[in-house]
Every structure is written in structure tokens, then in C-alpha cells.
Amino acid sequence: MEDLVLASLDSAVFDVDNLIENIAYKSTDGNVINEDFDPTLLEGKFRQAMSILQDYQVQTEQNIKHLEELCEKERNTWSNSVAQLEELYQSTYTGQQELEMRISVISTKVIQIGHQLESKSNPRQQLVDARTTAKYLERFLDANDDVSLMFQDASKLEQAAHIIHQLYNVLQELPDEAKFTDAKTKVKDRYMAIEEELLLEFSRAQVRNDKKAMKKYIKLLSKFKGHNDCIQNFITDCLKGYFDNPNIDIFNSIPQLFVKVSELINELFDQPEKVTERLIITVYTEKLAPYVRNQLDPYLRNPDLDNMEKYLQTLYTLYKKATKLSNDLQTQKISDDPAFLHKLNQHVFKSYLKTYSKYELNCLEEKFQVHLERVESSGGQRRIKPTGLSITDIIQQRLLNTTDQVDESRFSPDLAAALLQDCKTAMTRITTLSEGSEASENILQCFLRLLNALGNQHIDTELQYSLQAIPGPEPKQEPDIRFFYAISQTNNSIQLIERYFVMDIASLLLGTQQQSQLLQSKEKVFGQLEELINIGVDKALLCIIGYARNILNEQKRSDFKPENEINISECSPICKRVVRSLDTQIVRLEQTVDGKNLIGILNEFGLRFHRLITDHVFKFEYNISGGLMILQDISEYKKCSKKFRSSTVDQLFAILHALVNLLVVVPDNLRQVITEGHLASLTRDIIESFVQLRTDYKSARLHAMISSDQ
């Protein structure tokens, strides 16, 4: 029993109900429903379990109390330790403050003593130097004293440099009198000789990589005029042989050179940033600039289209690499002037950037002309130069020299893609090689050339040519209207230009004067093309409707007034030919035009077709058989009108069908029919105009039936 209770207590989740069930089950062996069940035994087991639990509770409370005593004791111990540490920290902090104050007082006294010693020592040293300088000056002033061998001891070069520098400065203060002229000449000669010797010794030390000696000579030369020569010699020796390999990548080598030399410069020179600037200037002007000239100048000697394209692309590549080089070097904090490297970069490319715009735009213009000529030649025609010829002249020559209506290959999707790609390539170079207002102007001129080549020279010309190739308004044969293909190609090209403008150009010209100029030019070109399309659509629909009219004209008056009744189960053959012709033109239209353009053209097509059929109906008089015949034709036309995708056209043909139906309505029912459906909203004049077409209009006194009040 005890093991059972303790096991339940040691479990992760103590469940008293489960414990009671287990005790009951163990005590009765599961036989709680038998007649010999002994409740007393079960009570005893429960009391035993409760006793075990009570004992466990007492033991647990004792353990808790013991642990609390231990925790309290340990807390007191650590509290005392913390208090002692706080006291020790406070004592240490106070001692540190006192020590810092004593150090500050001592430092002040040391500085004061140093200043006092310096004030005492400097005058003494200055007196010694002055006495030494005066002694040597006396010798130089003595015309009989031979000073040619003075300062010849190489081991005392440092001392000689110090003395000759002081002598030189002193004599510069003396007036230009005859008694000082000889001395000044002698000192100047020795000054230059020692300076030359110092430069030579510095170069030797650099060859030996003796940094200590190099630093010593740099310090000595800092007092001489030849200090700049020392820096230049140092730079020249650093660059010697570094760029001699013709296969070396100069743009990668310059950063490597800087990393290699910068540490040495910082170690040797007191003002390393000045030396570094001098090094970079030398590299850019003496190494990078000649490299750029060697890469670019050969193309300029023979400036044909191929060489110009290579020249522009090479210039772009070199400038981009040089800009990246400058940006990489700028991260090394070479100069305090943030524009230092940019100015150097501009200096290297100055002469090329000055003429870049002219070459870029001329090259783009020539490439556009090459593409246009290629399209013309592929179409079987030699391109006619626009100079001296109008668009009309070009079109007339084409029409005289061709047998087909429209050469669809002239509208080349590849041409638009090629022109656009050339423009994008030029635009990429422009945004890199041009800045500010010049960049905006170059972008404008580049895009205007694209508009002119694709819009004016290609699409406009081909549209006008296609327009002239449309047959007249009364063709005898079914017209093959390929002008719709021209509309499709024009729209595709316009969408390409518009997408390119929105995605790439608009953001580059935002807020500039060139933005408004470009928008005006673009809208002007697109407006001209839209006007040509509208003219062509009108002419094409006139041609299609004219052919349908010629078919309808084959019907005669007698066709709708047959003397004998005939069985009419389908539309007339003329109607079938008209519908077949319309179906052909609509399919061709749907294959070449889409979107809003297709909807607009189909709507206009449907309106004109409705007008044609209405006019055709009014040309004849109809008896009952003729009325049934024309009604059958109108039903077929109404079914065909669904293909125009216009609710307006659908409604017009529905009304026309209702009006033509009046031709076959029994006279007694006529008054009721005109008040129902589509006819209810029409005026009596319109209704009567159709009823008048009946042969029994007068005999049946139909006018009275229509006009009488209801």
C-alpha cells in the first residue's frame, strides 16, 4: 500500500481520483460487485493510505522548514560579504581619486620643470648654433679662404646639411651688396651639392629598403627646397617597372600598388596624406591617362561607323572602370577633398568627354539609317533618301515599282527591337558619361532620334504607303485590306516606345526642361500616326462597304415583288455573299488588331454596315413574298451583326428587324404591332416610312391604321 501511495506522489501529475481507484482496485482485486464484498476492508485500506499521506505531509513540511533555515543562513552570509565588498570598493575608489589628484599635480610640476629647462637650454643651444654658423660664415666671407673642400666628409653629411641650411637662410637676409655676393654664391653651390647628395643617399636607401635611413634623409630634406624632389623620386622609384607589363590590368594594379606603398608612406613621411595624393596624381596622369589614350585614339584615326561604335563602347568601359577605381580608392580616405579622385578622373577623360555627345548622337543616327536601309533592301526596294523627296514622292515611286498592295515585311518587328536596343545602349552610356543638364539634353536628343527613325522615317512612311494601297470605295472584287496589319504593327511599335519611356526615360528627365520638350515631341509623332490610322480605317471601311454595296446592287426590284408565291426557308444568295465577305474582313481584322482599337473599328464597321442595309431596304417595294425574303435577309444580317461586338449595333439591327417585319404583318394587326417591343419607342414617321414600302400601302389604307388615335 505504501509503495502505491508514494509512487502516485512521485509522478509528474498527482491525480487523487486515480489514486482512490487504484487503492479500491488493489484492496478488492477488482471484485467490487460481488456479494462477498467487504466494505470494512476497503475502509481500512483508505485509512491506511490517509495515514501514509499524513506522515508524508509532516515529513515534507519538516524538509521545507529545514531548507528555509538553510536559505536564510546562506542569505545572511552573502549579505555580510556584499557589505564588506561595498566598503572595500568605496575605500579603493577614494584612494584612486587621491592618487589621480597627486599624479595630476606631479604632471603639472614636471611640465613646468620641462618648460624651465627648455627655456634655459634653447638659448644655450641657439648660442652654440649661432657661434658655429658665425664661424663658418666668416670663412665664406673671407675671399682668400678656400671652402671648396668644406663639407666633403660623407660621414658628417647630416651635420653639414644642418650647417649649410642655416648659412643659406642667414645669407638670404643679407642685402645684395658686392661684399656678400661671393659668399652667397659659394653657399648656394654647397647648398645645392649637399641637397643633391641627400637625394642620392635617399635613393640608395630606398633601393636597399633601409627604412630608417630613408626616414632620416626625408627629415633632413624637409628643410631644403628639394623636399618635393625627394617625394617625386620616391614615387618614381615605387612606380618603376610596375606597369611595364603590357598584359597587366591597370585598374586592378593601381589599388594593389596603393596597398603596397601606403604603409611605407605612413611610416616614412610626417604628412603621408600629401604624399599619397601626389602618388595618385602621378599614377593618373602618367600611367592611366596614356593607357586611355592608347585604347581610344586608334579608333578616332578612322572614324567609320564600326570604329565609332567600338570607340564609344571602349570609352564607356574605361570610364566605368576608372569611376569604380576612384570609388574604391575613396574608401581608403586618400584625401580630405571628397571630389579629389573625381576631379582626377575627369581630367583623364576630359578631352574625350568634351566631344562624346557629338560622337554618340551621330553614331546613333547612322546606326538607325543602316537599320532602315536594311529593312528597305530586304523588302526588295532600295531605300529612297528623304533628301529632296517628299513622302508623297516616295510613296508614288513605290506604288509604280511594286505589284502588290502592301509588303507586310516592311513593317518589321525586328527593326523596332533593333532601334530600341541601340537607343538603350546609347542611353546607358549617356547616363554614365554625361552629367547634369548635358545628360538631360543628350537623353532628349537620343529619344528624339528614336522617335524620328521609328515613328517618322519608318512607321509614318509605311502607313502612308499602306494607305495609298487601299482600293477605291467601289471595288469590283473582294478587297484584300492589309492596312489592318499596318495598324497592328504601328500599335506594337508605339507600345514599345511608350513602355521604354515610362520604364527608363521618364525618371531620368523628371523635373527638367527637357521632360516637357520630349512629351510634346512624343505626343506630336503619336498624334500624326493616329491621324493616319484614322484616315486609313475610314478608307478601308469605305472600300469594304463599297464592295458589299456592289453585291447588294445585283438585287432587282422584281426580286421583291414576285408574281407567284414562293417558299422562303433561307436568306437570298446575295445576302450569303455579303455575309461571307463581312466574315472574311472581320476575321482578318481580328487577326491583326486587338484591344480598344479592334472594338472601335468593329463598332464603326457595324454602324456603316447598318446604314448600308437600311439604305438598301428603302430602294425597293415589297409584296408579302418579297417582304418575307427581305425579312429573312435581315435576320441573317442581324445574326452577323453580333460579330461587331457592339451593343449599339445589336440594338440597331434589332430595331431594323422589327421595322422590316412590318412588311409582312397582316393589316388588321399592324396597329397593335407598332405599339410593342422596339417599335413602341419610335416615332410614327419612322414607322410609316417602312410601311410605305408595302405594295398594299394604298390599297389597304395602311396610313389610316398607323396615324389614327388608339
XYZ file of C-alpha atoms in Angstrom:
710
model
C 0.000 0.000 0.000
C 2.763 2.441 0.953
C 4.568 1.796 -2.336
C 1.358 2.519 -4.256
C 0.747 5.857 -2.492
C 4.373 7.004 -2.730
C 4.509 6.090 -6.429
C 1.461 8.301 -7.058
C 3.071 11.171 -5.155
C 6.319 10.888 -7.124
C 4.552 11.019 -10.514
C 4.723 14.222 -12.628
C 0.991 14.870 -12.175
C -0.689 13.804 -8.952
C -4.261 12.597 -9.590
C -6.193 11.905 -6.371
C -9.096 10.274 -8.239
C -6.743 7.865 -9.914
C -5.128 7.054 -6.539
C -8.537 6.274 -4.988
C -9.421 3.981 -7.897
C -6.085 2.142 -7.618
C -6.469 1.649 -3.837
C -10.014 0.336 -4.279
C -8.961 -1.993 -7.095
C -5.921 -3.381 -5.191
C -7.940 -3.856 -1.995
C -10.765 -5.868 -3.646
C -8.854 -7.417 -6.535
C -11.410 -5.776 -8.770
C -14.404 -7.629 -7.272
C -16.433 -4.661 -6.017
C -19.743 -6.010 -7.335
C -19.598 -9.490 -5.721
C -21.938 -10.414 -2.895
C -18.998 -11.135 -0.563
C -17.677 -7.561 -0.934
C -16.269 -6.323 2.418
C -16.593 -2.507 2.821
C -14.770 -2.637 6.154
C -11.675 -3.933 4.446
C -11.873 -1.151 1.900
C -12.304 1.464 4.658
C -9.229 0.109 6.399
C -7.187 0.408 3.266
C -8.323 4.023 2.758
C -7.499 4.886 6.381
C -4.056 3.304 5.938
C -3.496 5.381 2.781
C -4.608 8.559 4.576
C -2.172 7.814 7.402
C 0.648 7.389 4.895
C -0.270 10.694 3.254
C -0.362 12.483 6.617
C 3.060 11.118 7.537
C 4.368 12.221 4.125
C 2.914 15.700 4.694
C 4.629 16.042 8.085
C 7.939 14.911 6.624
C 7.600 17.343 3.687
C 6.850 20.284 5.989
C 9.940 19.448 8.066
C 12.070 19.369 4.902
C 10.662 22.736 3.802
C 11.410 24.272 7.170
C 14.947 22.907 7.107
C 15.551 24.292 3.610
C 14.179 27.698 4.602
C 16.594 27.801 7.553
C 19.496 26.925 5.256
C 18.478 29.620 2.761
C 18.174 32.246 5.461
C 21.581 31.323 6.846
C 23.179 31.493 3.380
C 21.431 34.811 2.654
C 22.863 36.334 5.830
C 26.331 35.061 4.904
C 26.234 36.587 1.406
C 24.708 39.836 2.674
C 27.672 40.266 5.034
C 30.084 39.510 2.156
C 28.413 42.094 -0.117
C 28.518 44.724 2.619
C 32.243 44.075 3.124
C 32.859 44.333 -0.650
C 30.951 47.629 -0.870
C 33.028 49.035 1.971
C 36.227 47.846 0.285
C 35.127 49.312 -3.098
C 34.383 52.687 -1.503
C 37.784 52.720 0.184
C 39.529 51.754 -3.092
C 37.621 54.397 -5.097
C 38.583 57.101 -2.593
C 42.232 56.022 -2.769
C 42.118 56.089 -6.594
C 40.750 59.641 -6.578
C 43.520 60.791 -4.249
C 46.150 59.051 -6.436
C 44.809 60.723 -9.608
C 44.984 64.125 -7.924
C 48.615 63.508 -6.864
C 49.506 62.334 -10.413
C 47.898 65.465 -11.871
C 49.901 67.710 -9.506
C 53.143 65.880 -10.282
C 52.466 66.032 -14.056
C 51.932 69.766 -13.842
C 55.198 70.199 -11.958
C 57.065 68.011 -14.484
C 55.716 70.103 -17.376
C 56.704 73.299 -15.596
C 60.202 71.973 -14.943
C 60.433 70.857 -18.625
C 59.475 74.328 -19.828
C 62.023 75.853 -17.466
C 64.767 73.508 -18.689
C 63.820 74.179 -22.305
C 63.853 77.942 -21.726
C 67.328 77.599 -20.276
C 68.603 75.049 -22.815
C 67.301 76.597 -26.034
C 69.141 79.883 -25.704
C 72.341 77.972 -24.943
C 71.845 75.717 -27.963
C 70.944 78.711 -30.098
C 74.116 80.438 -28.950
C 76.165 77.367 -29.829
C 74.481 77.123 -33.252
C 74.897 80.834 -33.834
C 78.581 80.677 -32.897
C 79.111 77.688 -35.232
C 77.205 79.418 -38.033
C 79.139 82.646 -37.500
C 82.448 80.733 -37.653
C 81.528 79.130 -41.000
C 80.058 82.388 -42.272
C 83.319 84.124 -41.528
C 85.154 81.618 -43.689
C 82.713 82.019 -46.576
C 83.020 85.807 -46.349
C 86.828 85.570 -46.484
C 87.682 85.768 -50.144
C 91.095 84.205 -49.514
C 89.721 81.146 -47.734
C 89.283 78.079 -49.972
C 85.953 76.486 -48.984
C 85.685 74.156 -51.962
C 86.670 71.161 -49.867
C 84.411 72.070 -46.942
C 81.693 69.511 -46.029
C 83.244 66.761 -48.145
C 83.191 64.149 -45.384
C 80.323 61.775 -46.234
C 80.119 60.543 -42.623
C 79.240 64.083 -41.489
C 76.597 64.718 -44.167
C 73.834 65.225 -41.596
C 75.889 67.874 -39.726
C 76.868 69.544 -42.996
C 73.220 69.693 -44.094
C 72.235 71.366 -40.846
C 75.016 73.983 -41.077
C 74.627 74.806 -44.778
C 70.860 75.217 -44.309
C 71.457 77.786 -41.554
C 74.115 79.570 -43.607
C 71.787 79.727 -46.591
C 68.981 81.250 -44.522
C 71.306 83.824 -42.941
C 72.735 84.969 -46.265
C 69.223 85.318 -47.706
C 68.639 88.005 -45.088
C 71.752 89.974 -46.054
C 71.471 92.762 -48.664
C 72.640 92.216 -52.245
C 75.926 94.081 -51.829
C 79.216 93.294 -53.507
C 80.852 92.158 -50.273
C 78.199 89.445 -49.802
C 77.813 88.313 -53.400
C 80.747 85.897 -53.436
C 79.706 84.333 -50.122
C 76.124 83.890 -51.327
C 77.346 82.150 -54.487
C 79.608 79.785 -52.541
C 76.913 78.902 -50.012
C 74.354 78.346 -52.758
C 76.728 75.996 -54.571
C 77.382 73.995 -51.415
C 73.647 74.064 -50.582
C 72.779 72.542 -53.951
C 75.614 69.994 -53.731
C 74.539 68.799 -50.287
C 70.899 68.719 -51.378
C 71.858 66.593 -54.367
C 73.882 64.298 -52.120
C 70.953 63.902 -49.743
C 68.653 62.983 -52.652
C 71.199 60.468 -53.874
C 71.575 58.912 -50.432
C 67.807 58.724 -50.093
C 67.524 56.863 -53.420
C 70.251 54.436 -52.337
C 68.447 53.803 -49.074
C 65.208 53.157 -50.975
C 66.964 50.637 -53.208
C 68.273 48.883 -50.067
C 64.797 49.209 -48.488
C 66.532 50.819 -45.482
C 63.523 52.495 -43.919
C 65.486 54.011 -41.063
C 67.930 55.760 -43.410
C 65.102 56.838 -45.720
C 63.274 58.453 -42.841
C 66.455 60.258 -41.743
C 67.092 61.733 -45.187
C 63.446 62.706 -45.591
C 63.684 64.641 -42.339
C 66.918 66.365 -43.479
C 65.476 67.204 -46.898
C 62.312 68.653 -45.323
C 64.380 71.819 -44.637
C 65.621 72.009 -48.237
C 63.907 73.110 -51.402
C 64.485 69.626 -52.781
C 61.965 68.063 -50.437
C 59.418 67.881 -53.282
C 62.067 66.253 -55.478
C 62.578 63.701 -52.713
C 58.867 62.861 -52.721
C 58.814 62.676 -56.523
C 61.902 60.432 -56.587
C 60.255 58.192 -54.015
C 57.112 57.938 -56.146
C 59.108 57.361 -59.335
C 61.057 54.509 -57.721
C 57.801 52.990 -56.431
C 56.326 53.018 -59.934
C 59.483 51.838 -61.700
C 58.663 48.707 -63.695
C 55.275 48.260 -62.029
C 53.182 48.955 -65.145
C 55.672 47.780 -67.783
C 53.849 44.506 -68.497
C 51.523 45.193 -71.483
C 49.090 42.479 -70.315
C 48.629 43.972 -66.860
C 45.146 45.178 -65.852
C 45.914 48.731 -64.826
C 42.610 49.173 -62.991
C 43.353 46.211 -60.717
C 47.028 47.092 -60.375
C 46.517 50.622 -59.040
C 44.693 49.522 -55.837
C 47.325 46.820 -55.322
C 50.053 49.446 -55.678
C 48.299 51.713 -53.199
C 48.026 48.919 -50.605
C 51.666 48.051 -51.136
C 53.020 51.630 -50.852
C 50.594 53.271 -48.388
C 52.027 51.500 -45.358
C 55.553 52.621 -46.289
C 54.356 56.210 -46.854
C 52.677 56.308 -43.437
C 55.864 55.039 -41.833
C 58.287 57.420 -43.568
C 56.543 60.768 -44.000
C 55.184 63.179 -41.425
C 52.323 64.179 -43.748
C 51.505 60.909 -45.513
C 48.213 62.178 -46.992
C 50.091 64.765 -49.092
C 52.474 62.133 -50.419
C 49.587 59.766 -51.153
C 47.798 62.479 -53.109
C 50.984 63.112 -55.076
C 51.301 59.382 -55.781
C 47.709 59.114 -57.044
C 48.106 62.229 -59.202
C 51.245 60.753 -60.759
C 49.574 57.407 -61.406
C 46.532 59.003 -63.024
C 48.427 61.495 -65.192
C 51.499 59.431 -66.140
C 50.071 55.899 -66.242
C 46.288 55.889 -66.534
C 45.946 58.793 -68.986
C 48.432 57.311 -71.553
C 46.708 53.927 -71.210
C 43.337 55.528 -72.004
C 44.809 57.386 -74.995
C 46.330 54.184 -76.374
C 42.977 52.436 -76.126
C 40.836 55.186 -77.676
C 42.912 57.176 -80.172
C 43.294 54.377 -82.792
C 39.511 54.370 -83.329
C 39.466 58.130 -83.916
C 42.009 57.907 -86.722
C 39.447 56.100 -88.898
C 36.038 57.254 -87.628
C 33.714 54.976 -89.591
C 30.551 53.564 -88.020
C 32.163 50.361 -86.794
C 35.109 52.174 -85.225
C 32.835 54.803 -83.691
C 30.746 52.111 -82.011
C 33.899 50.435 -80.680
C 35.240 53.828 -79.587
C 32.083 54.696 -77.658
C 31.838 51.287 -76.018
C 35.532 51.326 -75.085
C 35.198 54.846 -73.675
C 32.188 53.725 -71.637
C 34.013 50.644 -70.329
C 37.180 52.560 -69.433
C 35.257 55.384 -67.749
C 33.168 52.931 -65.769
C 36.283 51.080 -64.596
C 38.004 54.360 -63.749
C 34.961 55.507 -61.757
C 34.902 52.233 -59.832
C 38.635 52.621 -59.207
C 38.112 56.125 -57.821
C 35.259 54.936 -55.608
C 37.364 52.066 -54.267
C 40.297 54.381 -53.545
C 38.000 56.924 -51.894
C 37.164 54.353 -49.207
C 40.852 54.424 -48.230
C 40.486 58.116 -47.229
C 43.244 59.244 -49.564
C 42.294 62.902 -49.437
C 40.223 65.240 -47.301
C 38.682 66.583 -50.500
C 35.797 64.194 -51.398
C 35.936 65.372 -55.023
C 39.708 64.827 -55.376
C 39.525 61.492 -57.198
C 36.516 62.563 -59.264
C 38.450 65.599 -60.490
C 41.402 63.386 -61.432
C 39.066 61.039 -63.264
C 37.508 63.929 -65.180
C 40.982 65.250 -66.038
C 41.977 61.908 -67.598
C 38.839 61.746 -69.771
C 38.350 65.495 -70.264
C 39.142 65.675 -73.977
C 37.010 62.609 -74.751
C 34.020 63.690 -72.665
C 34.072 67.062 -74.398
C 33.312 65.501 -77.788
C 31.377 62.474 -76.513
C 27.873 63.855 -77.126
C 28.602 64.624 -80.786
C 30.033 61.168 -81.485
C 27.259 59.357 -79.602
C 24.375 61.091 -81.347
C 25.999 60.905 -84.802
C 26.750 57.219 -84.331
C 23.185 56.539 -83.194
C 21.807 58.412 -86.208
C 23.998 56.408 -88.594
C 23.035 53.084 -86.997
C 19.359 53.966 -87.316
C 19.833 54.733 -91.006
C 21.651 51.413 -91.525
C 18.742 49.522 -89.950
C 16.214 51.404 -92.064
C 18.176 50.741 -95.244
C 18.461 47.051 -94.354
C 14.672 46.789 -93.988
C 14.169 48.557 -97.315
C 16.624 46.301 -99.107
C 15.098 43.160 -97.576
C 11.726 44.319 -98.944
C 13.104 44.301 -102.457
C 13.479 48.030 -102.717
C 16.460 50.276 -102.466
C 15.845 52.854 -99.765
C 14.953 56.253 -101.206
C 16.787 59.014 -99.416
C 14.428 61.621 -97.998
C 16.615 64.477 -99.148
C 14.793 66.398 -101.895
C 11.840 63.988 -101.970
C 8.540 64.316 -100.143
C 6.697 61.416 -98.567
C 4.219 61.533 -101.453
C 7.072 61.177 -103.983
C 8.438 58.153 -102.124
C 5.016 56.514 -101.972
C 4.320 57.120 -105.674
C 7.666 55.609 -106.655
C 6.942 52.553 -104.561
C 3.463 52.114 -105.989
C 4.816 52.409 -109.538
C 7.574 49.856 -108.862
C 5.530 47.238 -106.972
C 2.728 44.947 -107.979
C 1.397 44.002 -104.568
C -0.733 46.179 -102.314
C 1.336 46.137 -99.145
C 4.555 44.328 -98.392
C 3.931 43.219 -94.826
C 7.646 42.551 -94.296
C 8.259 46.290 -94.462
C 6.659 46.574 -91.013
C 9.494 44.819 -89.277
C 9.174 43.964 -85.556
C 12.898 43.256 -85.660
C 13.531 46.833 -86.796
C 11.699 48.304 -83.794
C 13.586 45.957 -81.448
C 16.935 46.815 -83.072
C 16.336 50.581 -82.932
C 15.199 50.325 -79.324
C 18.226 48.249 -78.345
C 20.605 50.728 -79.963
C 18.842 53.542 -78.134
C 19.102 51.685 -74.806
C 22.810 51.063 -75.357
C 23.394 54.741 -76.128
C 21.273 55.787 -73.152
C 23.313 53.602 -70.826
C 26.486 55.319 -71.991
C 24.878 58.771 -71.770
C 23.862 58.326 -68.128
C 27.432 57.313 -67.307
C 29.453 59.709 -69.450
C 27.266 62.827 -69.142
C 26.303 64.878 -66.118
C 23.676 67.454 -65.182
C 21.964 69.425 -67.922
C 24.228 67.910 -70.581
C 22.984 64.431 -69.654
C 19.344 65.597 -69.834
C 19.912 67.161 -73.266
C 21.662 64.029 -74.555
C 18.811 61.835 -73.300
C 16.310 64.112 -75.046
C 18.228 64.087 -78.341
C 18.683 60.327 -78.199
C 14.973 59.700 -77.676
C 14.014 62.232 -80.366
C 16.183 60.339 -82.843
C 14.392 57.134 -81.909
C 11.021 58.830 -82.472
C 12.176 60.210 -85.812
C 13.643 56.954 -87.105
C 10.901 54.616 -85.939
C 7.932 56.990 -85.974
C 8.562 59.322 -88.909
C 11.005 57.574 -91.220
C 9.608 54.055 -90.849
C 6.052 53.840 -89.487
C 4.756 57.115 -90.945
C 6.123 56.306 -94.407
C 4.848 52.716 -94.338
C 1.428 53.835 -93.077
C 1.082 56.315 -95.911
C 2.228 53.714 -98.397
C -0.305 51.229 -96.989
C -2.946 53.941 -97.070
C -2.368 54.620 -100.759
C -2.513 50.880 -101.461
C -6.100 50.551 -100.173
C -8.501 50.063 -103.158
C -11.086 52.689 -104.032
C -14.568 52.987 -102.486
C -16.325 50.864 -105.155
C -14.133 47.777 -105.786
C -15.406 45.143 -108.202
C -13.506 42.336 -106.495
C -13.389 41.499 -102.808
C -10.714 43.811 -101.342
C -7.657 42.445 -99.566
C -7.293 45.106 -96.850
C -3.792 44.727 -95.413
C -3.889 48.152 -93.850
C -5.156 46.478 -90.693
C -1.775 44.714 -90.441
C -0.129 48.125 -90.611
C -2.311 49.262 -87.689
C -1.217 46.258 -85.640
C 2.475 46.843 -86.285
C 2.110 50.556 -85.588
C 0.437 49.895 -82.244
C 3.121 47.372 -81.279
C 5.863 49.878 -82.043
C 4.077 52.677 -80.166
C 3.660 50.417 -77.141
C 7.378 49.585 -77.245
C 8.310 53.264 -77.304
C 5.789 54.173 -74.597
C 6.919 51.339 -72.318
C 10.550 52.314 -72.781
C 9.742 55.938 -71.994
C 7.811 55.096 -68.824
C 10.240 52.469 -67.511
C 13.599 54.055 -68.366
C 13.390 57.635 -69.604
C 10.758 59.459 -67.523
C 12.654 59.154 -64.235
C 15.866 60.484 -65.824
C 14.208 63.713 -67.008
C 11.883 64.266 -64.058
C 11.638 67.962 -63.225
C 13.821 69.108 -66.148
C 13.026 71.391 -69.072
C 13.763 68.523 -71.450
C 10.904 66.488 -69.954
C 8.223 68.805 -71.356
C 10.018 69.023 -74.719
C 10.148 65.255 -75.006
C 6.481 64.819 -74.050
C 5.424 67.372 -76.676
C 7.509 65.698 -79.383
C 6.238 62.250 -78.455
C 2.613 63.335 -78.481
C 3.115 65.102 -81.812
C 4.546 61.995 -83.500
C 1.922 59.698 -81.973
C -0.803 62.164 -82.987
C 0.374 62.129 -86.605
C 0.384 58.338 -86.655
C -3.068 58.201 -85.061
C -4.384 60.613 -87.677
C -3.023 58.420 -90.470
C -4.578 55.341 -88.870
C -7.963 57.066 -88.643
C -7.755 58.093 -92.299
C -6.776 54.567 -93.272
C -9.565 52.965 -91.218
C -12.108 55.285 -92.838
C -10.808 54.477 -96.311
C -10.694 50.732 -95.593
C -14.270 50.669 -94.282
C -15.432 52.686 -97.294
C -13.821 50.078 -99.527
C -15.378 47.123 -97.651
C -18.824 48.712 -97.518
C -18.485 49.724 -101.171
C -17.847 46.115 -102.192
C -20.876 44.977 -100.149
C -22.941 47.692 -101.842
C -21.899 46.392 -105.272
C -23.100 42.923 -104.289
C -26.403 44.266 -102.986
C -26.898 46.267 -106.187
C -27.258 42.987 -108.048
C -30.704 42.603 -106.467
C -33.535 43.925 -108.665
C -36.956 45.386 -107.916
C -38.651 42.315 -109.312
C -36.849 40.123 -106.780
C -39.048 41.526 -104.005
C -42.318 41.569 -105.933
C -42.628 38.030 -107.287
C -45.899 37.345 -109.112
C -46.252 33.891 -107.604
C -45.875 32.893 -104.007
C -42.577 31.180 -103.317
C -41.346 29.046 -100.434
C -38.716 31.023 -98.480
C -36.693 28.981 -95.993
C -33.347 30.761 -96.064
C -31.726 34.031 -96.970
C -31.014 35.067 -100.538
C -27.741 34.195 -102.357
C -26.864 37.886 -102.421
C -27.212 38.016 -98.642
C -24.949 34.984 -98.294
C -22.257 36.639 -100.401
C -22.462 39.846 -98.335
C -22.253 37.948 -95.046
C -19.379 35.822 -96.355
C -17.455 38.953 -97.374
C -18.078 40.592 -93.984
C -16.982 37.455 -92.133
C -13.722 37.427 -94.096
C -12.987 41.074 -93.295
C -13.877 40.701 -89.592
C -11.636 37.633 -89.205
C -8.763 39.488 -90.890
C -9.408 42.474 -88.641
C -9.392 40.302 -85.516
C -6.126 38.675 -86.595
C -4.296 41.979 -86.962
C -5.889 44.402 -84.482
C -6.725 43.938 -80.806
C -7.783 45.790 -77.688
C -9.592 49.109 -77.842
C -8.559 49.622 -81.463
C -10.412 46.467 -82.507
C -13.534 47.422 -80.544
C -13.569 50.930 -82.029
C -13.093 49.767 -85.619
C -15.696 46.988 -85.311
C -18.219 49.443 -83.868
C -17.703 51.892 -86.758
C -17.780 48.970 -89.209
C -21.130 47.831 -87.758
C -22.664 51.302 -87.889
C -21.725 51.722 -91.543
C -22.995 48.265 -92.400
C -26.309 49.044 -90.700
C -26.584 52.271 -92.700
C -25.850 50.328 -95.911
C -28.539 47.723 -95.231
C -31.080 50.354 -94.195
C -30.484 52.315 -97.398
C -30.743 49.086 -99.367
C -34.138 48.257 -97.830
C -35.546 51.645 -98.866
C -34.624 51.051 -102.519
C -37.488 48.576 -103.154
C -41.190 47.900 -102.719
C -42.310 44.594 -101.231
C -45.281 42.320 -101.557
C -45.802 39.585 -98.980
C -43.311 37.190 -100.583
C -40.776 39.953 -101.100
C -41.277 41.071 -97.515
C -40.607 37.540 -96.264
C -37.486 37.413 -98.445
C -36.029 40.705 -97.147
C -37.005 39.751 -93.576
C -35.046 36.518 -93.953
C -32.048 38.521 -95.193
C -32.339 40.989 -92.315
C -32.441 38.103 -89.858
C -29.164 36.829 -91.311
C -27.646 40.336 -91.152
C -28.811 40.630 -87.564
C -27.102 37.353 -86.722
C -23.940 38.577 -88.463
C -24.050 41.861 -86.505
C -23.167 40.000 -83.283
C -19.628 39.729 -84.604
C -19.216 43.510 -84.369
C -19.141 43.212 -80.544
C -21.199 46.382 -80.159
C -24.390 46.689 -78.124
C -25.304 49.753 -80.181
C -25.051 47.821 -83.447
C -27.026 44.925 -81.934
C -29.803 47.286 -80.917
C -29.885 49.000 -84.325
C -30.253 45.682 -86.152
C -32.905 44.543 -83.685
C -34.901 47.712 -84.434
C -34.317 47.282 -88.179
C -35.558 43.699 -87.967
C -38.702 44.886 -86.149
C -39.293 47.589 -88.781
C -38.783 45.211 -91.710
C -41.177 42.808 -90.018
C -43.911 45.439 -90.660
C -43.681 44.494 -94.331
C -45.302 41.122 -93.631
C -47.692 41.928 -90.779
C -51.378 41.432 -91.533
C -53.013 44.897 -91.890
C -55.513 44.211 -89.104
C -52.649 43.534 -86.665
C -50.488 46.447 -87.755
C -51.922 48.926 -85.225
C -51.124 46.577 -82.327
C -47.629 45.578 -83.541
C -46.347 49.171 -83.763
C -47.048 49.676 -80.066
C -45.000 46.690 -78.908
C -41.316 45.951 -78.394
C -38.712 48.099 -80.123
C -41.358 49.863 -82.221
C -43.086 51.416 -79.205
C -40.329 53.980 -78.747
C -40.160 55.036 -82.417
C -41.983 57.979 -83.997
C -44.855 57.315 -86.379
C -42.899 58.983 -89.193
C -40.161 56.364 -88.989
C -42.679 53.534 -88.784
C -44.698 54.870 -91.702
C -41.566 55.249 -93.838
C -41.175 51.455 -93.712
C -44.852 50.660 -94.051
C -44.918 52.786 -97.233
C -42.620 50.199 -98.817
C -45.502 47.699 -98.908
C -47.266 47.287 -102.238
C -50.617 47.311 -100.455
C -49.908 50.541 -98.598
C -52.532 52.497 -100.522
C -54.979 49.740 -101.324
C -55.214 48.599 -97.715
C -55.276 52.191 -96.447
C -52.411 51.438 -94.047
C -51.722 55.105 -93.463
C -55.019 55.454 -91.583
C -54.182 52.476 -89.399
C -50.856 53.943 -88.360
C -51.856 57.554 -87.857
C -55.266 57.115 -86.188
C -55.517 57.576 -82.411
C -55.818 54.493 -80.370
